[in-house]
Short mmCIF file of C-alpha atoms in Angstrom, two decimals:
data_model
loop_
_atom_site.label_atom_id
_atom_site.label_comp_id
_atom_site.label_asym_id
_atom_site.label_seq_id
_atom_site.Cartn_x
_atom_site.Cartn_y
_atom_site.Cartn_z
CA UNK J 92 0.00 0.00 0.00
CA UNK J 93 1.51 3.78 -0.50
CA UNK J 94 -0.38 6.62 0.37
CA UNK J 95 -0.87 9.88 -1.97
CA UNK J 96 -1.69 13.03 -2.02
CA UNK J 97 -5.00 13.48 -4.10
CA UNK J 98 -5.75 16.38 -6.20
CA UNK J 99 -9.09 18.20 -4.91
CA UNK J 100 -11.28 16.76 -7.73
CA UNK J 101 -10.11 13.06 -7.16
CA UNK J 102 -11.11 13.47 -3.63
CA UNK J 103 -14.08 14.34 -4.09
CA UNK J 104 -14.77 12.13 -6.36
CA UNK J 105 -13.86 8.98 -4.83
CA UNK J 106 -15.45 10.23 -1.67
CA UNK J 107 -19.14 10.81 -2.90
CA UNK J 108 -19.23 7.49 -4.43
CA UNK J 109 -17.96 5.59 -0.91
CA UNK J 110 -20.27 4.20 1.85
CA UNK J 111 -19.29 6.17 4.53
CA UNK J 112 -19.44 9.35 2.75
CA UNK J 113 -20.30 12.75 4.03
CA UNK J 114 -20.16 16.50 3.88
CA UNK J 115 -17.41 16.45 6.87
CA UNK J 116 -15.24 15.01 4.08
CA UNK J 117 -15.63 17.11 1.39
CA UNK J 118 -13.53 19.68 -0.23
CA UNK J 119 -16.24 22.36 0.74
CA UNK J 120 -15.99 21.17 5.11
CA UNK J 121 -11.93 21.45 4.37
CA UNK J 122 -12.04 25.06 3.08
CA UNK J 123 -14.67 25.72 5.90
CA UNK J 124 -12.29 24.12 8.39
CA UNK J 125 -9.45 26.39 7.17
CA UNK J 126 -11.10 29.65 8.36
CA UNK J 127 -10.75 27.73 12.00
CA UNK J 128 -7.13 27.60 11.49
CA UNK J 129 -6.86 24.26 9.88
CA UNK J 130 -4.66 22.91 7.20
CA UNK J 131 -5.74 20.29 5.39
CA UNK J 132 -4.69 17.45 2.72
CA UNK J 133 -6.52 14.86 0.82
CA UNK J 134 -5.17 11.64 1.26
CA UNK J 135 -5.20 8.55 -1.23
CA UNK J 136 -4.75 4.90 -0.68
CA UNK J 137 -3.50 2.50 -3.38
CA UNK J 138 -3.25 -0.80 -3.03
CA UNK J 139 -0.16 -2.48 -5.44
CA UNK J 140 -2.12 -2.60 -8.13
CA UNK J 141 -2.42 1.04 -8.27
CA UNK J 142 -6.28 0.99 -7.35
CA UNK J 143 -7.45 3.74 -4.94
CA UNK J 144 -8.95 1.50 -2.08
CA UNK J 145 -9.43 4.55 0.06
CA UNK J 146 -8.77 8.28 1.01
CA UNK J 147 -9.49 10.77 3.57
CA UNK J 148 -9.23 14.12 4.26
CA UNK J 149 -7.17 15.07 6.88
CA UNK J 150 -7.15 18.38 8.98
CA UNK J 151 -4.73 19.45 11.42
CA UNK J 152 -2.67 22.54 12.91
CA UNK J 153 0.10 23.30 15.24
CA UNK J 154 -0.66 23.15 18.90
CA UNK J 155 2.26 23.90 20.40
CA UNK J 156 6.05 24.18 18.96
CA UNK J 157 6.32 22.35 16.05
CA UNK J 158 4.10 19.83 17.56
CA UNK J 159 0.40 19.12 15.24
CA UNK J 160 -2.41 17.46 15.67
CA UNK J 161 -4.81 15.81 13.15
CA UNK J 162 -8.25 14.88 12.48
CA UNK J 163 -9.82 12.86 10.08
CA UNK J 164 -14.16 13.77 9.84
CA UNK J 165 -16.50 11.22 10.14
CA UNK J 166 -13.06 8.95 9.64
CA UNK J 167 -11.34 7.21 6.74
CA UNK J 168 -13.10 6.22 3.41
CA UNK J 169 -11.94 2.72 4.18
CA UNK J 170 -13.08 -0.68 4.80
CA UNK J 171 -13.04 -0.98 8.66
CA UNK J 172 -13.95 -4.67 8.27
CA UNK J 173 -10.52 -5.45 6.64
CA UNK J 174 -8.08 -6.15 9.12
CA UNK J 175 -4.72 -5.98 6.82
CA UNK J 176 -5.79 -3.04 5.16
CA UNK J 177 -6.40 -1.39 8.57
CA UNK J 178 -2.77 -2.39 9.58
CA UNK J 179 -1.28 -1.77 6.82
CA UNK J 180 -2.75 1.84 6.59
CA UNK J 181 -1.98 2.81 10.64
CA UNK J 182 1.15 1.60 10.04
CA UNK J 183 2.35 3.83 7.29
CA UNK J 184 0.31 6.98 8.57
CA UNK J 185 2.22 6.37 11.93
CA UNK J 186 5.41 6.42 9.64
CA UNK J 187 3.87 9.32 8.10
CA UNK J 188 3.06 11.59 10.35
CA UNK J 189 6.03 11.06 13.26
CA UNK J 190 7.94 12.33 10.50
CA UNK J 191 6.07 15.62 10.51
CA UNK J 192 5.84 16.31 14.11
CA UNK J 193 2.04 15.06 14.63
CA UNK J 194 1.23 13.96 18.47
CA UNK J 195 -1.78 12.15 17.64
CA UNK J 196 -4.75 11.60 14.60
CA UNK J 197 -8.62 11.65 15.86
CA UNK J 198 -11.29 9.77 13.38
CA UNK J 199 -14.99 9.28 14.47
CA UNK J 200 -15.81 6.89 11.58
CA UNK J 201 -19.38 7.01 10.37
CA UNK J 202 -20.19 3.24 11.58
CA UNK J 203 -23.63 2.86 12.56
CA UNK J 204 -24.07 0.95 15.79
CA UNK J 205 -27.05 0.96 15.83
CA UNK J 206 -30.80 2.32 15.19
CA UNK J 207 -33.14 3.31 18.01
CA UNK J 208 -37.13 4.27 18.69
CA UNK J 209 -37.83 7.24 20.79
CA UNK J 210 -37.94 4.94 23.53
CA UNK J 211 -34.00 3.86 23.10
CA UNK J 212 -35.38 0.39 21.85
CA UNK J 213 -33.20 -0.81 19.22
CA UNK J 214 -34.72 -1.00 15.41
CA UNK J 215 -31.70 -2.75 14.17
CA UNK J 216 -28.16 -3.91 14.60
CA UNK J 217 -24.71 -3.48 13.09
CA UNK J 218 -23.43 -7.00 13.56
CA UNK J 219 -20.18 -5.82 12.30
CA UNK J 220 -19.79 -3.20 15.28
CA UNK J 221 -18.09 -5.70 17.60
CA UNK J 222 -15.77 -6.81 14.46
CA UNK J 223 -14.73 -3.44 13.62
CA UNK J 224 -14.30 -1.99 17.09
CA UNK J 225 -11.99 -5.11 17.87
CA UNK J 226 -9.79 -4.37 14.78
CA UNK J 227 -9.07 -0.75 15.65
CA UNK J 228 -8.31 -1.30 18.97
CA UNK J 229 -5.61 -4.04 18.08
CA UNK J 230 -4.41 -1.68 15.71
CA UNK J 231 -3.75 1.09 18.72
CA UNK J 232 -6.89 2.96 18.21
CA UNK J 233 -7.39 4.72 21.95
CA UNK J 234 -11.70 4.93 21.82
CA UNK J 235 -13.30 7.20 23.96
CA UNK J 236 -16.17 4.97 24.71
CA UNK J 237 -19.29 4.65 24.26
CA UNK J 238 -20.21 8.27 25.77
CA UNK J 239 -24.09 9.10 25.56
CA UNK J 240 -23.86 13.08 25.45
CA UNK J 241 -21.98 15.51 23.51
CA UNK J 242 -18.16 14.60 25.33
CA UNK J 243 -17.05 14.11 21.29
CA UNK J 244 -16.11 16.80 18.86
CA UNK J 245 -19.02 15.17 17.18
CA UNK J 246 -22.60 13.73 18.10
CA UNK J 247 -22.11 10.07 18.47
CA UNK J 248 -26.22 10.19 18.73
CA UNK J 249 -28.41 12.27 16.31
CA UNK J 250 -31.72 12.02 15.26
CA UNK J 251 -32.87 11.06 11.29
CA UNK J 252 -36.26 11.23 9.80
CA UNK J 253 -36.52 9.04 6.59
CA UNK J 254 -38.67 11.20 4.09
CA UNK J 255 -40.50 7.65 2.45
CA UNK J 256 -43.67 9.24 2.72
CA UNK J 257 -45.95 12.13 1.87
CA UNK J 258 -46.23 15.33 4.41
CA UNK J 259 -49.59 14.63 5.48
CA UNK J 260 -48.96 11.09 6.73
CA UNK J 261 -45.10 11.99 7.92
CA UNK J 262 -47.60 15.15 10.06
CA UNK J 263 -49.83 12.31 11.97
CA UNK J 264 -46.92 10.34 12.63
CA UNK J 265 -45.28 13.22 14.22
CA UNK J 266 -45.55 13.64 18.29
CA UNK J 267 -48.59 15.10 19.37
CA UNK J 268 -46.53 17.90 21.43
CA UNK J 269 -44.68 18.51 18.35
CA UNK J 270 -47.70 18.90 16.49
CA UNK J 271 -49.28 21.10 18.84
CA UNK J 272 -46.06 23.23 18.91
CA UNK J 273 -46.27 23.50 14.94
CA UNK J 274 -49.72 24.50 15.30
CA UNK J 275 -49.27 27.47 18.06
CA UNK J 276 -46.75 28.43 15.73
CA UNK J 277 -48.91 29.00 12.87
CA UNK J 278 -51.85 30.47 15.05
CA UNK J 279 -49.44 33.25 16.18
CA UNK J 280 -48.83 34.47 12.52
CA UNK J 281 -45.06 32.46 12.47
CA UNK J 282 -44.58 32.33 8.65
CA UNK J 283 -41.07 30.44 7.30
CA UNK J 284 -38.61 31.97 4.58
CA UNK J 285 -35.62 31.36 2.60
CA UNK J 286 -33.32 34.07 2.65
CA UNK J 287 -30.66 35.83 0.83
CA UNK J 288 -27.51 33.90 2.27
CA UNK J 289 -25.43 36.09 0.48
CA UNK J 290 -26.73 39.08 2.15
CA UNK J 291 -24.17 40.21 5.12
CA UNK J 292 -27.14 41.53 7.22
CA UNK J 293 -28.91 38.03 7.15
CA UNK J 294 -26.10 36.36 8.36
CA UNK J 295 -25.25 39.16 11.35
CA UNK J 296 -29.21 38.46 12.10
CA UNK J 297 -28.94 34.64 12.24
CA UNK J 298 -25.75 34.74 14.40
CA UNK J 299 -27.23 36.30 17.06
CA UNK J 300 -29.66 34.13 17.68
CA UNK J 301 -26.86 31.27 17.78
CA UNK J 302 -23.58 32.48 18.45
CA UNK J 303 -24.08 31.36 21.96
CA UNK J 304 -24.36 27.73 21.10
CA UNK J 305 -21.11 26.75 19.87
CA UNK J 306 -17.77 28.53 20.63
CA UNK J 307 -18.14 29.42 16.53
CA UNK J 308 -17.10 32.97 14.68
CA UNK J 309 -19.39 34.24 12.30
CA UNK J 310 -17.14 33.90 9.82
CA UNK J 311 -17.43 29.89 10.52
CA UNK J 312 -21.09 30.60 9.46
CA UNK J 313 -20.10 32.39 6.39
CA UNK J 314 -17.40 29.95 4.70
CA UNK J 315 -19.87 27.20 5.05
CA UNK J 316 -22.40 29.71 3.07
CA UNK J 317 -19.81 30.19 0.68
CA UNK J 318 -17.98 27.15 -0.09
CA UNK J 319 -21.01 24.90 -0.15
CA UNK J 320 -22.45 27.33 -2.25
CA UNK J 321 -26.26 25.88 -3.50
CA UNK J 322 -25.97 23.22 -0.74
CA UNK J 323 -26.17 25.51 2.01
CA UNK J 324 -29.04 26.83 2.94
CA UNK J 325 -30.49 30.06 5.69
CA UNK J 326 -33.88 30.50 6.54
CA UNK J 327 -35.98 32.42 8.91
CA UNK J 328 -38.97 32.75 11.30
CA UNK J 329 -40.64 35.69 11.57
CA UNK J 330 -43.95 36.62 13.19
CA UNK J 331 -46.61 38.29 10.20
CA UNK J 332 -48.80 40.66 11.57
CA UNK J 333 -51.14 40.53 9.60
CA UNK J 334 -51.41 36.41 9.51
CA UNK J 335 -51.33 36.68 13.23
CA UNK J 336 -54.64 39.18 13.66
CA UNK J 337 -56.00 37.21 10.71
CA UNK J 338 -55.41 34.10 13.08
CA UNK J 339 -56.38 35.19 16.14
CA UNK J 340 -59.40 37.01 15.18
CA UNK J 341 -60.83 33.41 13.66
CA UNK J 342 -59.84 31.41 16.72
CA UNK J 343 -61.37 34.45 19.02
CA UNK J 344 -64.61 34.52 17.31
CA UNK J 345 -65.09 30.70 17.44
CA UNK J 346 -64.30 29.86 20.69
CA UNK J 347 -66.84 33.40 21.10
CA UNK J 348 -69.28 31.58 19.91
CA UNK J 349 -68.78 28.65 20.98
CA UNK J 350 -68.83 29.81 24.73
CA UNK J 351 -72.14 31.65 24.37
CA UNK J 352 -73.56 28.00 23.51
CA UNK J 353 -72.26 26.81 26.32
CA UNK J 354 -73.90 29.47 28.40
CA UNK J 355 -77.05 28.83 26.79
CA UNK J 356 -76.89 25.29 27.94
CA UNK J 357 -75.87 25.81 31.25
CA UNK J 358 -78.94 28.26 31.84
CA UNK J 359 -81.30 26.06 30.26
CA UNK J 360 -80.10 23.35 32.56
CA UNK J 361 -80.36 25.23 35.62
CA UNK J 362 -83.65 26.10 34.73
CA UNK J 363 -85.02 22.80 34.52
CA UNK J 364 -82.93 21.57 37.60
CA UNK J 365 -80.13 18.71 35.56
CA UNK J 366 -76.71 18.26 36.42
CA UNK J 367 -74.70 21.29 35.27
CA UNK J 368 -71.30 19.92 36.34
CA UNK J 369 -70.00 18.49 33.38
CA UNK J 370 -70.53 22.35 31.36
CA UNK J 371 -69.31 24.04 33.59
CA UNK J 372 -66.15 22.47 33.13
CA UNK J 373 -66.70 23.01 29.60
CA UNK J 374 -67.42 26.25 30.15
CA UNK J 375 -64.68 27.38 32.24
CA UNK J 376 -62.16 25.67 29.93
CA UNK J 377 -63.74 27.64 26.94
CA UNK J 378 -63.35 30.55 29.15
CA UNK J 379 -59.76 30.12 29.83
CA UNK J 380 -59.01 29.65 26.09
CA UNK J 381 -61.13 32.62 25.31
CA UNK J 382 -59.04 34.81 27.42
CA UNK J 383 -55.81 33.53 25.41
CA UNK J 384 -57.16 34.10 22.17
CA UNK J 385 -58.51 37.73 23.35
CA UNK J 386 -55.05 38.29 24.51
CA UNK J 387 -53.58 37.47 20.85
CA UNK J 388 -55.52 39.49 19.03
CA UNK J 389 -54.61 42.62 21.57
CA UNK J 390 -50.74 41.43 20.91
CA UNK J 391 -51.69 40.87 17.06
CA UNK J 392 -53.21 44.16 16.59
CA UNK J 393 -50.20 46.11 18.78
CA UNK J 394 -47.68 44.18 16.35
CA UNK J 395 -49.62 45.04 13.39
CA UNK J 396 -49.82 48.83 14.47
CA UNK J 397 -46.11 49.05 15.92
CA UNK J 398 -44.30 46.75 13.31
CA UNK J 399 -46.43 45.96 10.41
CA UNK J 400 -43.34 44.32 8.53
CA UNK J 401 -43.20 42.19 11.37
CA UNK J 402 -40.55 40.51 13.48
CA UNK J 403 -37.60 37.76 13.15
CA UNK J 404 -37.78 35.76 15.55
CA UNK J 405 -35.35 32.55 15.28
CA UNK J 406 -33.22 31.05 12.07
CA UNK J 407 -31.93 27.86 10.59
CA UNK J 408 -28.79 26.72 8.81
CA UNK J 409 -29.21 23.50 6.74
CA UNK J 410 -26.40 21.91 4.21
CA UNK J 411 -28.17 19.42 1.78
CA UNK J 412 -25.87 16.49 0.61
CA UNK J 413 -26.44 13.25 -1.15
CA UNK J 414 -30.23 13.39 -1.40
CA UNK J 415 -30.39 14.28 2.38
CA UNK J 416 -30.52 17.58 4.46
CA UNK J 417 -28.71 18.25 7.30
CA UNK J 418 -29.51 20.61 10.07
CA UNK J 419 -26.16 22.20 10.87
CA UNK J 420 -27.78 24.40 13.65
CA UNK J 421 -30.80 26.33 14.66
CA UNK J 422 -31.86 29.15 17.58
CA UNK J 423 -34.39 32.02 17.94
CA UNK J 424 -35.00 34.61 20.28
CA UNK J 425 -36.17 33.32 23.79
CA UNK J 426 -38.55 36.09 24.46
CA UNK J 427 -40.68 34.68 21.67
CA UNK J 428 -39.76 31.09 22.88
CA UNK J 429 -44.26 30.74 23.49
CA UNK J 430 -44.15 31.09 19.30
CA UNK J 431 -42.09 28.03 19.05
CA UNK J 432 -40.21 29.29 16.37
CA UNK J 433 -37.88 26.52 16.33
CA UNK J 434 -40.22 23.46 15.96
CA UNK J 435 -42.46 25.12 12.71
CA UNK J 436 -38.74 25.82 11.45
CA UNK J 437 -37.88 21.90 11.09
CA UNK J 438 -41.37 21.36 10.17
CA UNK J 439 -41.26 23.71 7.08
CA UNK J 440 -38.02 22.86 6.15
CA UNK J 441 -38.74 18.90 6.17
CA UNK J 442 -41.75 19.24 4.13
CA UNK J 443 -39.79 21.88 1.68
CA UNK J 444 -37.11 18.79 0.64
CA UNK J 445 -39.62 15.96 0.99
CA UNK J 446 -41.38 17.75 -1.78
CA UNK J 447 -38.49 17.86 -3.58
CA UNK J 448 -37.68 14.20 -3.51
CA UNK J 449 -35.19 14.34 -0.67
CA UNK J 450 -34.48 10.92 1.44
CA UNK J 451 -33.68 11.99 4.85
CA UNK J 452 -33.50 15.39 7.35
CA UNK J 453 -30.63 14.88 9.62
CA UNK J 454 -31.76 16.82 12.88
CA UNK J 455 -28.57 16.76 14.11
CA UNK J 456 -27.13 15.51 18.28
CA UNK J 457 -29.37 14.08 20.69
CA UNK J 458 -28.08 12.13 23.97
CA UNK J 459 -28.06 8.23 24.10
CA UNK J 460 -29.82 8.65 27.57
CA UNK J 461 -33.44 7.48 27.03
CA UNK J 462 -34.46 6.40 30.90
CA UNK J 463 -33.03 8.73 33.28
CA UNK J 464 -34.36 12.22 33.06
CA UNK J 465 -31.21 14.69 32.22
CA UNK J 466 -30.96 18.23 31.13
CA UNK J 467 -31.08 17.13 27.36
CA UNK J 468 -34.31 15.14 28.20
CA UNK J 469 -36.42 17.98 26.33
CA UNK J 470 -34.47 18.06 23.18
CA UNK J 471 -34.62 13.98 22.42
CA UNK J 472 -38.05 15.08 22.86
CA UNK J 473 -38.57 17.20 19.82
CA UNK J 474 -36.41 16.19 17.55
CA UNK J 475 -37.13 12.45 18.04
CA UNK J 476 -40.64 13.85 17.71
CA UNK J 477 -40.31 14.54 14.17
CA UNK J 478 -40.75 10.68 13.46
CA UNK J 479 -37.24 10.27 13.55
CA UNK J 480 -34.93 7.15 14.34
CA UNK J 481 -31.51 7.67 16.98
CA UNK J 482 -28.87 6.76 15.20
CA UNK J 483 -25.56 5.19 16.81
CA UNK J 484 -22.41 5.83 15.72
CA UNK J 485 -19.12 3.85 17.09
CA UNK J 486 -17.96 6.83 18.50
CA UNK J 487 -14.17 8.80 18.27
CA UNK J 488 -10.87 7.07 19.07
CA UNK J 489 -7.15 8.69 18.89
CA UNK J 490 -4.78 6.76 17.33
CA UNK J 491 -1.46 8.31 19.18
CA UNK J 492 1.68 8.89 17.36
CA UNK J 493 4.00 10.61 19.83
CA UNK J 494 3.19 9.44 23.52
CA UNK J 495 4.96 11.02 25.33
CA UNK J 496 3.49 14.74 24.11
CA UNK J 497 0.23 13.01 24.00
CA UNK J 498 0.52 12.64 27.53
CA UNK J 499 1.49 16.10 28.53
CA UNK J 500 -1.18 17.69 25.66
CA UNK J 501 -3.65 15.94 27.28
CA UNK J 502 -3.05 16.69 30.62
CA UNK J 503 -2.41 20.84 29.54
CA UNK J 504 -5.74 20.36 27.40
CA UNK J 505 -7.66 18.29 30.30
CA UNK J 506 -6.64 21.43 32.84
CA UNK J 507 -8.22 24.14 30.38
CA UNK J 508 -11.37 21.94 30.24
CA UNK J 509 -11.26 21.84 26.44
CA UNK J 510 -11.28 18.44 24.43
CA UNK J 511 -8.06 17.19 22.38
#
């Protein structure tokens, strides 16, 4: 086996064609990576026939010194079944890279383990997991574990909706809070848009609604705008006045009416001396909802009156990649968390690419914690709402070149609380 340097075209060739293919290796992720301060090379291996068996790309930078360390995304393009090639291919990148001053090389290969319900009940299994996670440990591949939060540079959990269906049945297979969240959304005036992602002032607007999230520069935001060009996508939620008086004037007169009936009907029974118990329930609950709908239309018609182009309210980022779309991330404004912004943005969005023939919306990390409650409880919650699957990835391992200044890297990383 040798191993190459591939031009940027035979990279990405050879990797959109390979099973474990993804947009973290990509030619677009490496140019994103190298506003972070990343190098990067694309990596080919031949076997001695001169075939390319596999490639990667590889990212690293200096950390201290002279010293470097690399990453591989999502892992090699390789066979992790086949045991000599996996030797064979450690063995020279070791030779490789000791050469060049590297302390160690992290991959988080995209290996399902497995694929989960909402409960954490498995769907299927990877009976190749145990095979595979053997042969990189022989082969001096440190793994971190099988972690079920976000300890890894990447999710090892995240939630998938397969788009095999139309909208309207993928909607009553959704969670019922989910759908009632979609729903509030809509009868508060919460419209969805695609925006200009070229537009500097769209971009300043979306960060501030997640630049709190991840320790991420805008100008992380904007290379992945502009090197995955028509893949990437921005959109908005924004509150429409004049959808939401529209809205809450209907629901206000209904329920209106409605409660008047009731009133009749608890007079009438009065009257005539039968059990008014079970409408005055009804009646006090249609009274309660009444008030709520009365109190939208007051906010409505203030919005309307104060800000009749209305108000954004929360944004999404989304890369689309091999017939599937991936939500890279997502936040809105948490004084107009009650308009659940966020869960009529996923909705939109999934029904946008199902339409267009789309297999899959990656939400994006979840925890592997499905029993005990925990503080990320709430967010398995909606996103596994969306009729979507856990998937189970093998997690990240280190494969450690120099030792010793793995030792004292980790130990100067583990003290600033940051992950190597």
């Amino acid at each position: 086996m040798k191993i190459i340097t591939l031009k940027e075209e035979e990279f990405d060739q050879f990797a959109k064609n390979h099973k474990y293919k993804s947009l973290y290796q990509t030619s677009n992720y490496a140019k994103v990576m190298k506003t972070e301060g990343y190098d990067y090379h694309y990596l080919g291996f031949i076997n001695n026939s001169n075939d390319l068996i596999g490639a990667t790309l590889l990212l690293y930078k200096k950390v201290f010194m002279t010293y470097k360390v690399a990453y591989a995304p999502y892992g090699f393009l390789i066979d992790y079944t086949n045991n000599d090639l996996i030797e064979e291919l450690t063995t020279r990148l070791k030779k490789l890279l000791i050469k060049q001053k590297f302390i160690y090389l992290k991959i988080n290969p995209l290996v399902h383990c497995a694929e989960r319900d909402k409960t954490g009940k498995i769907i299927s299994y990877n009976p190749e997991i145990n095979d595979i996670l053997e042969i990189l440990k022989r082969n001096g591949y440190l793994h971190h574990g099988f972690n079920k939060y976000f300890e890894n540079d990447k999710p090892r959990w995240v939630a998938i909706t397969k788009l095999t269906t139309n909208n309207e049945k993928i909607y009553q297979q959704l969670n019922k809070q989910v759908r009632n969240k979609i729903n509030n959304a809509n009868k508060k005036g919460v419209d969805i848009i695609k925006v200009d992602k070229t537009d500097k002032e769209n971009l300043k607007i979306f960060y501030e609604f997640i630049k709190r999230k991840r320790k991420k520069s805008i100008r992380y935001y904007k290379a992945i705008l502009d090197n995955f060009k028509e893949g990437a996508e921005l959109y908005f939620a924004y509150i429409n006045p004049e959808k939401f008086v529209k809205y809450s004037q209907r629901y206000y007169e209904k329920e209106l009416e409605k409660n008047e009936e009731y009133n009749q009907i608890l007079q009438e029974k009065s009257r005539h001396g039968l059990s008014v118990k079970k409408i005055i329930n009804t009646k006090m609950e249609s009274d309660k909802n009444l008030s709520i709908y009365q109190n939208n239309l007051l906010k409505a018609t203030r919005l309307f009156q104060e800000q009749p182009n209305g108000i954004i309210i929360g944004g999404a980022l989304i890369i689309k990649y091999d017939k599937g779309v991936n939500l890279i991330i997502e936040g809105f404004d948490k004084n107009y968390r009650n308009y659940n912004p966020n869960y009529l943005l996923k909705w939109e969005i999934l029904k946008e690419y199902n339409n267009e023939g789309y297999n899959y919306f990656n939400l994006n990390g979840i925890s592997g914690e499905f029993e005990a409650k925990n503080k990320y409880s709430g967010l398995n919650e909606m996103k596994l709402g969306y009729s979507a699957s856990a998937i189970e990835y093998i997690g990240e391992f280190d494969l450690i070149i120099n030792k010793t200044a793995y030792t004292l890297y980790k130990k100067k990383m583990d003290k600033k609380g940051k992950r190597i």
